[in-house]
Coordinates of C-alpha atoms and ligand atoms in Angstrom, one line a residue:
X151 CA -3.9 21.5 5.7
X152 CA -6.2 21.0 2.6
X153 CA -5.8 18.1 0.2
X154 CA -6.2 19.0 -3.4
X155 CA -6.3 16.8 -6.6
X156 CA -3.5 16.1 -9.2
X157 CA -5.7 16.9 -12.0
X158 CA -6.5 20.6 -11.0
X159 CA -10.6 20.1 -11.1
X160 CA -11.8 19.2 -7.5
X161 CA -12.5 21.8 -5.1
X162 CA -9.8 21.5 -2.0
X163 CA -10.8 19.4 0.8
X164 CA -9.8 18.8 4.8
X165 CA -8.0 15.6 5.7
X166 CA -11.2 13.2 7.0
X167 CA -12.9 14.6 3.4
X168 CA -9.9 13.3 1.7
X169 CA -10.0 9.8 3.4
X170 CA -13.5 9.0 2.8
X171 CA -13.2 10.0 -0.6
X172 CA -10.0 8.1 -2.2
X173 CA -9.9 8.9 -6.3
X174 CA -10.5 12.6 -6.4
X175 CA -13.9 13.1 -9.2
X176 CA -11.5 14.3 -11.6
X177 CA -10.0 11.8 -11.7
X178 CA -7.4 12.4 -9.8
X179 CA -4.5 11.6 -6.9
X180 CA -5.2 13.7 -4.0
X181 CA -1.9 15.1 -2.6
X182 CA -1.2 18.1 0.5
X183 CA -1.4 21.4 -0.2
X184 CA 2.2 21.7 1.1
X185 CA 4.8 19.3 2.7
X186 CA 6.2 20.7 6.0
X187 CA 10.0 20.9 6.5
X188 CA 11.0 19.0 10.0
X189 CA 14.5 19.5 9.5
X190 CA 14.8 21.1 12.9
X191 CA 13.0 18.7 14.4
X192 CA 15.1 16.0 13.4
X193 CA 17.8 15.7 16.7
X194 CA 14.2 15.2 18.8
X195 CA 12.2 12.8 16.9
X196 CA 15.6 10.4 17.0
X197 CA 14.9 9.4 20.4
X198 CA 11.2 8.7 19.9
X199 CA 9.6 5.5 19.4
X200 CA 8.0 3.9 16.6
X201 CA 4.3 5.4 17.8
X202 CA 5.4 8.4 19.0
X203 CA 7.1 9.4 15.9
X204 CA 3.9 7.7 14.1
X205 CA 1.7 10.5 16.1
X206 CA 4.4 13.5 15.7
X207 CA 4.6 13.0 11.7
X208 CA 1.0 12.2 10.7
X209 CA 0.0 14.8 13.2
X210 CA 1.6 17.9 11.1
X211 CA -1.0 16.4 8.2
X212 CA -4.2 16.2 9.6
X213 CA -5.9 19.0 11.0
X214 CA -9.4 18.2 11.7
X215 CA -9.3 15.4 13.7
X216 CA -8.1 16.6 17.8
X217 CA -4.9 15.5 18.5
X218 CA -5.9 12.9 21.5
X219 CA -7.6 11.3 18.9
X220 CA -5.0 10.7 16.5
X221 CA -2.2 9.5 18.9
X222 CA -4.9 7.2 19.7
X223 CA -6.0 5.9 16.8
X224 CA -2.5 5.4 15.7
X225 CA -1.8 3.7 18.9
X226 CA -4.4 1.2 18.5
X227 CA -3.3 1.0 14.7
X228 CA 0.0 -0.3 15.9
X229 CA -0.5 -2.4 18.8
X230 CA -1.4 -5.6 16.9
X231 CA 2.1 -6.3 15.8
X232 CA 3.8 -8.5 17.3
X233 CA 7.0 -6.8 17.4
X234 CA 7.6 -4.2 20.3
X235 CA 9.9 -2.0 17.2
X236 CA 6.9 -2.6 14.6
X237 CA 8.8 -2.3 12.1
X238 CA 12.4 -3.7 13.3
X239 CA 16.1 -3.2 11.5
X240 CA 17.7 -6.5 10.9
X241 CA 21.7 -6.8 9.6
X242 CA 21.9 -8.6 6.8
X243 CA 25.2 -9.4 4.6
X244 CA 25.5 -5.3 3.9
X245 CA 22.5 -3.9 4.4
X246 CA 19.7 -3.7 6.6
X247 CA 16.3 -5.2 6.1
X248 CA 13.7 -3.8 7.6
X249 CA 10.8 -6.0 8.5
X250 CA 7.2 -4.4 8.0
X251 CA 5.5 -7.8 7.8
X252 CA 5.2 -8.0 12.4
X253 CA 1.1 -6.7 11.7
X254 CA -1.9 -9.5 11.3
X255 CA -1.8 -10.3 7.9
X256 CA 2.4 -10.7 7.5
X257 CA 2.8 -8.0 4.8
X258 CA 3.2 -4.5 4.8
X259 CA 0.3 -3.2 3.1
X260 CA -1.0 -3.9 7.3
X261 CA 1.0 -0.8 8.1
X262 CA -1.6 1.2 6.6
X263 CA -4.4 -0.7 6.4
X264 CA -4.6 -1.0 10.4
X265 CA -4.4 2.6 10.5
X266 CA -7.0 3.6 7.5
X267 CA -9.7 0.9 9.2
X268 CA -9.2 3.3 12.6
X269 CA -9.9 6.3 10.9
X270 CA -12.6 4.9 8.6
X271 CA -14.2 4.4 12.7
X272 CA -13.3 7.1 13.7
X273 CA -14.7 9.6 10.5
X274 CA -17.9 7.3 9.8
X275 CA -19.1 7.8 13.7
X276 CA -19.0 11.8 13.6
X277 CA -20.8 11.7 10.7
X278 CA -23.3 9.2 11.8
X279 CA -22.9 7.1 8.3
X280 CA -22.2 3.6 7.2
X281 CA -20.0 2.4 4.8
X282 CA -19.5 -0.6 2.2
X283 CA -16.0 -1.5 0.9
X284 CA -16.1 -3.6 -1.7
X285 CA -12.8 -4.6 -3.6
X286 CA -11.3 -7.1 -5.7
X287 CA -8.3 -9.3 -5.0
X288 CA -5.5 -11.7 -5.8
X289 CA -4.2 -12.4 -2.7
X290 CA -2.4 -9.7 -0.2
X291 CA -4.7 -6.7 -0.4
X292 CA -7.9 -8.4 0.7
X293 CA -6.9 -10.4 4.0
X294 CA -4.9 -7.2 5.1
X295 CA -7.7 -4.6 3.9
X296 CA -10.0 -7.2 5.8
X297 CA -8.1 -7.5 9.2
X298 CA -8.0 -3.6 9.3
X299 CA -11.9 -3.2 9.3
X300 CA -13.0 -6.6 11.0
X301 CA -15.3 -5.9 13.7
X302 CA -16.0 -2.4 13.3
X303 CA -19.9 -0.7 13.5
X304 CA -20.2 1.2 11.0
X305 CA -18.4 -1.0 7.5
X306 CA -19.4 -3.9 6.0
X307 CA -16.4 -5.4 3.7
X308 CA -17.0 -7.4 0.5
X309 CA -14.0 -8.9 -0.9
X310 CA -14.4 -10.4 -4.3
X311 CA -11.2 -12.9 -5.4
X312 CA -11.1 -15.6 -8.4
X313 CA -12.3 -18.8 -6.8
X314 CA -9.4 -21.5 -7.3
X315 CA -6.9 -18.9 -8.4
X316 CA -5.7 -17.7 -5.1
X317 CA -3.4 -20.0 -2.6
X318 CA -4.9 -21.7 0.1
X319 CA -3.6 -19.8 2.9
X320 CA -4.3 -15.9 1.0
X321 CA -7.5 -17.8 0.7
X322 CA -7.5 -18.8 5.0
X323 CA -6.4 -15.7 6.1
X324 CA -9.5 -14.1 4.2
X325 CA -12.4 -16.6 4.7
X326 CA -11.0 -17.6 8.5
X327 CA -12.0 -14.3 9.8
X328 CA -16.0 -14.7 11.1
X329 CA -16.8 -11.1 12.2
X330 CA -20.6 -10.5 10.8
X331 CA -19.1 -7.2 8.9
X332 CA -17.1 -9.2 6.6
X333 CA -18.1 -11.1 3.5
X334 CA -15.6 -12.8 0.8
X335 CA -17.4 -13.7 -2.1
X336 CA -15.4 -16.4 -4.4
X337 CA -16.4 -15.8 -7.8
X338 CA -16.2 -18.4 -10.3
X339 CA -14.1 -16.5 -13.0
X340 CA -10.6 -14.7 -12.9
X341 CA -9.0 -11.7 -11.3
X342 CA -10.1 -9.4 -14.0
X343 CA -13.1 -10.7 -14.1
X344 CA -13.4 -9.7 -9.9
X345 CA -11.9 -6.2 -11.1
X346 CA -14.4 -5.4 -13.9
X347 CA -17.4 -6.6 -11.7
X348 CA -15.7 -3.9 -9.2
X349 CA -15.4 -1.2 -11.5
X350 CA -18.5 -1.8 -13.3
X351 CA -20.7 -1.2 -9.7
X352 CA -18.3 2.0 -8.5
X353 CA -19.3 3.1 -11.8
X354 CA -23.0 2.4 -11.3
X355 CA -23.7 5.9 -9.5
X356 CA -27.1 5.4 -8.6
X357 CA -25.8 1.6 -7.2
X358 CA -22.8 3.3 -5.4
X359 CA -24.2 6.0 -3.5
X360 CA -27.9 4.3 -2.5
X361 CA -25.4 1.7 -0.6
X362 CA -22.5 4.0 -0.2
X363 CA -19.8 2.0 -1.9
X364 CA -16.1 2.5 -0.8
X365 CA -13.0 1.6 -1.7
X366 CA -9.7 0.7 0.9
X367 CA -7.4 0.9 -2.8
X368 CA -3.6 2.3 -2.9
X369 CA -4.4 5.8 -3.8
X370 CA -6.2 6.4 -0.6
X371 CA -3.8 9.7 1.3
X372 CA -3.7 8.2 4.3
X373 CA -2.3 4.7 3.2
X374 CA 0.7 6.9 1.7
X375 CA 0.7 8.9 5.0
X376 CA 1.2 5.8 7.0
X377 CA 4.0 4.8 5.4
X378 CA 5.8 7.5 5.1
X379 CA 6.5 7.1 9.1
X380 CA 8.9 4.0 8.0
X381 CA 10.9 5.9 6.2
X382 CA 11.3 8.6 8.8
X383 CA 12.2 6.0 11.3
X384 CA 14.5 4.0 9.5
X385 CA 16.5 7.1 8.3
X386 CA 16.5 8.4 12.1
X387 CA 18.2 5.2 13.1
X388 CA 21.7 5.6 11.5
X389 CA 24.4 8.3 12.1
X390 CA 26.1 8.5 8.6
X391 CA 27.0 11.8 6.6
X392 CA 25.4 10.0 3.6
X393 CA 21.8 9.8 3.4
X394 CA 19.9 6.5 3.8
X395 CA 19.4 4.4 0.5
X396 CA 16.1 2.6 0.9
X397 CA 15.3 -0.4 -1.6
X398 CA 11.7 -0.5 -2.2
X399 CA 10.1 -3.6 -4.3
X400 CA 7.4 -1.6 -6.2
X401 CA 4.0 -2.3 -8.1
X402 CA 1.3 0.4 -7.4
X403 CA 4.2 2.8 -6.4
X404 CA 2.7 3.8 -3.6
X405 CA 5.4 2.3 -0.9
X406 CA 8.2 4.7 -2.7
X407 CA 6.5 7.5 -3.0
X408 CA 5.8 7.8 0.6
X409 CA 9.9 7.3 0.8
X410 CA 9.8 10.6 -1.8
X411 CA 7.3 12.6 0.8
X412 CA 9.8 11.6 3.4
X413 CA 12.4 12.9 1.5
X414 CA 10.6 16.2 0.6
X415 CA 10.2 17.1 4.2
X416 CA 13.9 16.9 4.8
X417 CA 14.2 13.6 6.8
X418 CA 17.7 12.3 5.3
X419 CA 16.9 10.0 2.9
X420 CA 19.1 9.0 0.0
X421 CA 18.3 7.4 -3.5
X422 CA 15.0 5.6 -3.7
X423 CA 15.3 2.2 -5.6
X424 CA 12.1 1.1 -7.9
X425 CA 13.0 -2.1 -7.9
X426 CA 10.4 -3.3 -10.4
X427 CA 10.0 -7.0 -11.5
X428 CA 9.3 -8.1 -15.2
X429 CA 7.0 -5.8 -15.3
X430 CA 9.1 -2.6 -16.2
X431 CA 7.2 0.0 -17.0
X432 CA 8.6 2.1 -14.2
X433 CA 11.8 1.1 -14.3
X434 CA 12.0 2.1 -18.2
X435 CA 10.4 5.3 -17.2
X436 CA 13.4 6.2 -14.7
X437 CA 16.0 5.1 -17.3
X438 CA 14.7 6.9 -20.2
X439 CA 11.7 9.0 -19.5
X440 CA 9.9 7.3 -21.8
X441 CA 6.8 5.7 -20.5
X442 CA 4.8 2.9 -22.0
X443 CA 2.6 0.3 -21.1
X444 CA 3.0 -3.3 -22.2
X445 CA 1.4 -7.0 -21.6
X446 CA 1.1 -7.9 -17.9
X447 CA 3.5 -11.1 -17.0
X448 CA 2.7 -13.2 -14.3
X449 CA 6.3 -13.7 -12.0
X450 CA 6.5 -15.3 -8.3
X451 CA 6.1 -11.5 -7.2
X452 CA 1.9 -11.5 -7.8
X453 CA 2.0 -8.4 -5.7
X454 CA 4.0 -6.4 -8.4
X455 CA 2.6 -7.9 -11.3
X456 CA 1.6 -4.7 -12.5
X457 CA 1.9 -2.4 -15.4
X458 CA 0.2 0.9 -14.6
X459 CA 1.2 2.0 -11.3
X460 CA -1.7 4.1 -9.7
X461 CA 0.2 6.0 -7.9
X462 CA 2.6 7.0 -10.2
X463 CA 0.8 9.8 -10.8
X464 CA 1.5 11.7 -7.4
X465 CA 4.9 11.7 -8.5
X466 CA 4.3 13.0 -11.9
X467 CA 3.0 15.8 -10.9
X468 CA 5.8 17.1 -9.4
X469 CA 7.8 16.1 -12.0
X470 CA 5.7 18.3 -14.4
X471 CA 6.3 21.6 -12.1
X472 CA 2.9 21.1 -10.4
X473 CA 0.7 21.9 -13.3
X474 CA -2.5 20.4 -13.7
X475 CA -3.1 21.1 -17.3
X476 CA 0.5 19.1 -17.9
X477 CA -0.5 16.3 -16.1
X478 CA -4.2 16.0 -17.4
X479 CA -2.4 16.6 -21.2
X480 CA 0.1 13.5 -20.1
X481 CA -2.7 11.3 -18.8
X482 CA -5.1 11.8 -21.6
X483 CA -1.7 11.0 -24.2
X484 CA -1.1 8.0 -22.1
X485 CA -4.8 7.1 -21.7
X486 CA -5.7 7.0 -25.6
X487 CA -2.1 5.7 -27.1
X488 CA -0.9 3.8 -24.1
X489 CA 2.5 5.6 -24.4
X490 CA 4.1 9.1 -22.8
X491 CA 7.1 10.7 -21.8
X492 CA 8.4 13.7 -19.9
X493 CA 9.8 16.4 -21.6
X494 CA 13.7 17.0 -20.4
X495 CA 13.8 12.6 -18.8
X496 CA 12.7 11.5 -16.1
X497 CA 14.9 13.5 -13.7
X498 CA 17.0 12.2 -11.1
X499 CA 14.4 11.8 -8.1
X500 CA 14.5 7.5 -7.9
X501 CA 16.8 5.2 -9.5
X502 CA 15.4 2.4 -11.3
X503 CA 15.9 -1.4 -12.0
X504 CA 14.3 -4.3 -12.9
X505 CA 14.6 -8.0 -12.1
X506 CA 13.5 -11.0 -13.5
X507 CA 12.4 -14.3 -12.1
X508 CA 15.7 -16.1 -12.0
X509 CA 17.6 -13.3 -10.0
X510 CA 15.1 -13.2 -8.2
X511 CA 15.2 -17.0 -6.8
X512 CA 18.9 -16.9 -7.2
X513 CA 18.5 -13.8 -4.3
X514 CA 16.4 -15.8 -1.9
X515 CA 18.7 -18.5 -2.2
X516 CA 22.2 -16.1 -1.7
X517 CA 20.7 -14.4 1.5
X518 CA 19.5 -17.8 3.0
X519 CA 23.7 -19.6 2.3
X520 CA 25.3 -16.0 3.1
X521 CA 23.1 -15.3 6.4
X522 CA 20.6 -17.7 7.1
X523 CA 18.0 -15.2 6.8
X524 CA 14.8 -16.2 4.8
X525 CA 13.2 -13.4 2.7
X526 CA 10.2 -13.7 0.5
X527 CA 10.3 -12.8 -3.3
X528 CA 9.0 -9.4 -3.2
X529 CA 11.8 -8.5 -0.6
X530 CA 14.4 -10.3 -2.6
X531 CA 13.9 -8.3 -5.8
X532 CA 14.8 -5.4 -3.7
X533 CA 17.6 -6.8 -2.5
X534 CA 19.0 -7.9 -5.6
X535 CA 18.3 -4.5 -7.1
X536 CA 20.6 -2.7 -4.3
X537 CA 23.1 -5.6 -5.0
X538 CA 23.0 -4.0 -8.4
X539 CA 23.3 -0.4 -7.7
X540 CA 26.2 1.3 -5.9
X541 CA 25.7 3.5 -3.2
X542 CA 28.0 5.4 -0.5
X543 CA 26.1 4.9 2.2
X544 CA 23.6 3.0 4.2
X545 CA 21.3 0.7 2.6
X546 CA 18.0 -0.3 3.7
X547 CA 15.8 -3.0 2.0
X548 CA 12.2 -2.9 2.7
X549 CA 10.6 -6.4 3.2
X550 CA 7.5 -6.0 2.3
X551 CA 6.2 -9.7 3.1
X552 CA 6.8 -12.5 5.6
X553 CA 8.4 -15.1 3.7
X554 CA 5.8 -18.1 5.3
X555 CA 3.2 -16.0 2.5
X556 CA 5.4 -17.5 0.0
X557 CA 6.3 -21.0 0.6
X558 CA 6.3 -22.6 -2.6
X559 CA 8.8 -19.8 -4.2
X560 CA 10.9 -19.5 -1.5
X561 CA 11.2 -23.4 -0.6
X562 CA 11.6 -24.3 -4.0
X563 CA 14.7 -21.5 -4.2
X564 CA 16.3 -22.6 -0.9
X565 CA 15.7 -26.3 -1.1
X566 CA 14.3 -27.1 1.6
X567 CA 11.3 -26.2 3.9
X568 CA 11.7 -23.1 5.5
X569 CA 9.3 -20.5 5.0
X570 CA 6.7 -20.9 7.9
X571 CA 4.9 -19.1 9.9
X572 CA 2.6 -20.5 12.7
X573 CA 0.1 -18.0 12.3
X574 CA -0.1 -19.3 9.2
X575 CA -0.2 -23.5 10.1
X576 CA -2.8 -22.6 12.6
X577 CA -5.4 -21.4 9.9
X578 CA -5.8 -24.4 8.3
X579 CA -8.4 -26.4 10.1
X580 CA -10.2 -23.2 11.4
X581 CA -13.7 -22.9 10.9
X582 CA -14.2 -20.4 7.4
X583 CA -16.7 -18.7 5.6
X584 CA -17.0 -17.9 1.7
X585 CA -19.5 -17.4 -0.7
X586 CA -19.5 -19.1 -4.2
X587 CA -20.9 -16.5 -6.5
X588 CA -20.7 -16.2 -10.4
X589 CA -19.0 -13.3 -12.4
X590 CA -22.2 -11.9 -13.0
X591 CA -23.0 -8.5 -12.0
X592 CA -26.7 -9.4 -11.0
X593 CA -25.5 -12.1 -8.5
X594 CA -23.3 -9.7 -6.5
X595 CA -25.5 -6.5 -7.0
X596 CA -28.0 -9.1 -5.6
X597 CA -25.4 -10.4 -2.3
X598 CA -24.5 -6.5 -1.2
X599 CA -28.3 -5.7 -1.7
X600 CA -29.2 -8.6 0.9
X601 CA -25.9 -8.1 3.0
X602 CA -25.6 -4.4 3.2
X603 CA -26.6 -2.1 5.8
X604 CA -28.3 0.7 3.6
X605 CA -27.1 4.3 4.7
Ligands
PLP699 C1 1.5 -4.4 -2.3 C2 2.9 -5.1 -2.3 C3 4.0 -4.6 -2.9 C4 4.0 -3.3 -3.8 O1 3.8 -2.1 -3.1 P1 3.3 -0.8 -3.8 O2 3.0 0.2 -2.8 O3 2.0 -1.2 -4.6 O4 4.4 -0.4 -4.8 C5 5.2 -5.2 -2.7 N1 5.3 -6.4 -2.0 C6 4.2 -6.9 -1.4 C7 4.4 -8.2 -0.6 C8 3.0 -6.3 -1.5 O5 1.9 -6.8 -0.9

């Protein structure tokens, strides 16, 4: 299996070449040469297990890494949730809501994170190099990114976040964690300040590769690889003649998509939901083919406060008949007038909706007096969006957070204190480690030059 790039312009690579490397040099998403068909495997893999299926699927991607070595990467990867089903099925009102918050940080962006930091190990030992990940973050993304490379040889992490500007226990879960390979810088300035320092270093190249800079973002293959296992599983677990609906609350796109790859190699999956919160640009897109960007708005969903999905472009690419050229003409129409669209709609491959702050409150607050079942705000704009929608058959709403990362939406929407976590209650008062830095490129050039490993 070789990995090639969206945009036509990067020579094909092997699976471990496409890990290490993330954004293709085009520019680019990198996506599989082809997606295999397991239809006839199906009847088997519906008595495996969450890992074994994990090992069977991924497997059928990845050809350059032996086999004993996979199954047992992904079954490290896996045995730090706390749930024996890691990612469990739970009834509620009509639908079923499966949890994929069990792994150490309480979201789901842990599913593939705890895999990716495995095979960042495993990749950087057989080639005898050393890596620094440096990213920028608002909350989720860094503690899980973090707790899926703590501890290893061969990767130092630097997480930079907006000092002040993320909540105290995103903050905890980050700065709690004391391994000597992880560093969280709080920089006196904004999120986009963090994201420009970022992007201004990956784009110093004499910088980036004298310390080998790396990145653990959402276009990385092998986070969408990881999560396309969920899909598989879930859709194995019901025995309907309609295909399994799946609700996915969306920002980078990435979560869906993998429910798109899953549905491309035959596993019966229905619709796929972009359930999109104020910030509609997708949802728009799937209505009208028309897409656009707009202003950013800030909602009690930070995690999908986001207007230009990155992985949106995987998907396009299909949708423009697998043609480079297309998709390069697309992205450069997009890229200098911040506005596209897609000859003949958007097609009929996700259905689309978006939903605002108040539905989104009056959700959390309608599961918790229907079921007495607490879900966070990212969950419950997927759930109000397949309230919404009408479907035949099975539902299944992905909850994408544990609702204790939430407290002061989902308290405030229920009325009383229930989001909690003790994980959570037992950071506080833990010994923690941060750096104050300023938003100034020489002051964190200077911290990775003192702190890194060089190659
Ligand atoms: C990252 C995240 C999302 C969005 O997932 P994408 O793959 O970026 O679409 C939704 N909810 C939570 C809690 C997240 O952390």
């Amino acid at each position: 299996m070789r990995y090639f790039s969206t945009r036509g312009e990067t020579p094909p690579m092997a699976f471990t070449d496409a890990v290490l490397t993330g954004l293709a040099p085009d520019g680019g998403l990198l996506l599989p040469d082809h997606i295999p068909d397991v239809r006839d495997r199906l009847a088997a893999w519906r008595s495996l297990g969450y890992v074994q299926l994990a090992q069977e699927l991924i497997a059928l991607f990845v050809d350059d890494i032996p086999r004993s070595t996979l199954d047992d990467i992904i079954r490290r990867a896996y045995a730090t949730f706390d749930h024996p089903e890691i990612a469990p099925l739970v009834p509620v009102g009509g639908v079923s809501v499966m949890e994929l918050f069990h792994g150490p940080t309480l979201a789901f962006k842990d599913v593939a994170l705890q895999f990716l930091g495995r095979l960042f190990e495993y990749v950087l030992r057989q080639r005898g190099e050393h890596l620094n990940i440096l990213g920028a973050t608002s909350g989720d993304t860094g503690s899980a990114a973090i707790a899926g490379v703590r501890g290893l040889a061969d990767i130092d992490i630097f997480i930079m976040y907006p000092a002040g500007r993320v909540s105290e226990l995103q903050e905890l879960q980050m700065t709690t964690v004391l391994d000597p390979n992880v560093h969280c810088l709080s920089v006196s300035g904004s999120f986009d300040d963090c994201q420009n320092l970022m992007k201004t270093l990956f784009g110093d190249l004499p910088f980036k590769s004298s310390y080998h800079l790396g990145a653990v973002n959402s276009v990385n293959w092998a986070r969408v690889l990881a999560q396309v296992v969920y899909y598989a599983w879930a859709s194995l677990r019901f025995d309907s003649d309609v295909p399994v609906r799946f609700a996915v609350p969306t920002g980078n796109f990435g979560n869906v998509f993998a429910g798109y790859v899953a549905r491309r190699m035959g596993l019966p999956v229905g619709d796929l939901v972009v359930a999109t919160n104020e910030n509609d640009i997708l949802s728009v897109f799937f209505n009208s083919g028309a897409y656009a960007r707009g202003p950013v708005r800030f909602t009690i969903t930070p995690a999908m406060d986001i207007q230009v999905a990155s992985n949106f472009e995987r998907y396009l690419f299909y949708r423009l008949g697998e043609d480079p050229a297309a998709l390069r003409a697309f992205m450069r129409q997009f890229a200098e007038t911040g506005a596209a669209s897609v000859e003949g709609g958007a097609g009929g491959d996700f259905v689309a909706t978006a939903v605002n702050v108040a539905e989104t409150s009056a959700t959390i607050s309608a599961v918790y007096a229907e079921s007495g079942y607490v879900v966070d705000p990212h969950t419950a704009v997927g759930l109000a969006a397949a309230r919404r929608l009408p479907y035949a058959g099975p539902t299944v709403c992905l909850a994408t957070a544990h609702p204790a990362k939430f407290p002061e939406a989902v308290d405030a929407a229920v009325g009383a204190p229930v989001a909690r976590h003790e994980r959570l209650e037992r950071l506080r008062g833990l010994p923690a480690r941060s750096t104050p830095v300023p938003a100034s490129l020489q002051a964190i050039r200077d911290f990775i030059e003192t702190h890194a490993a060089r190659r």
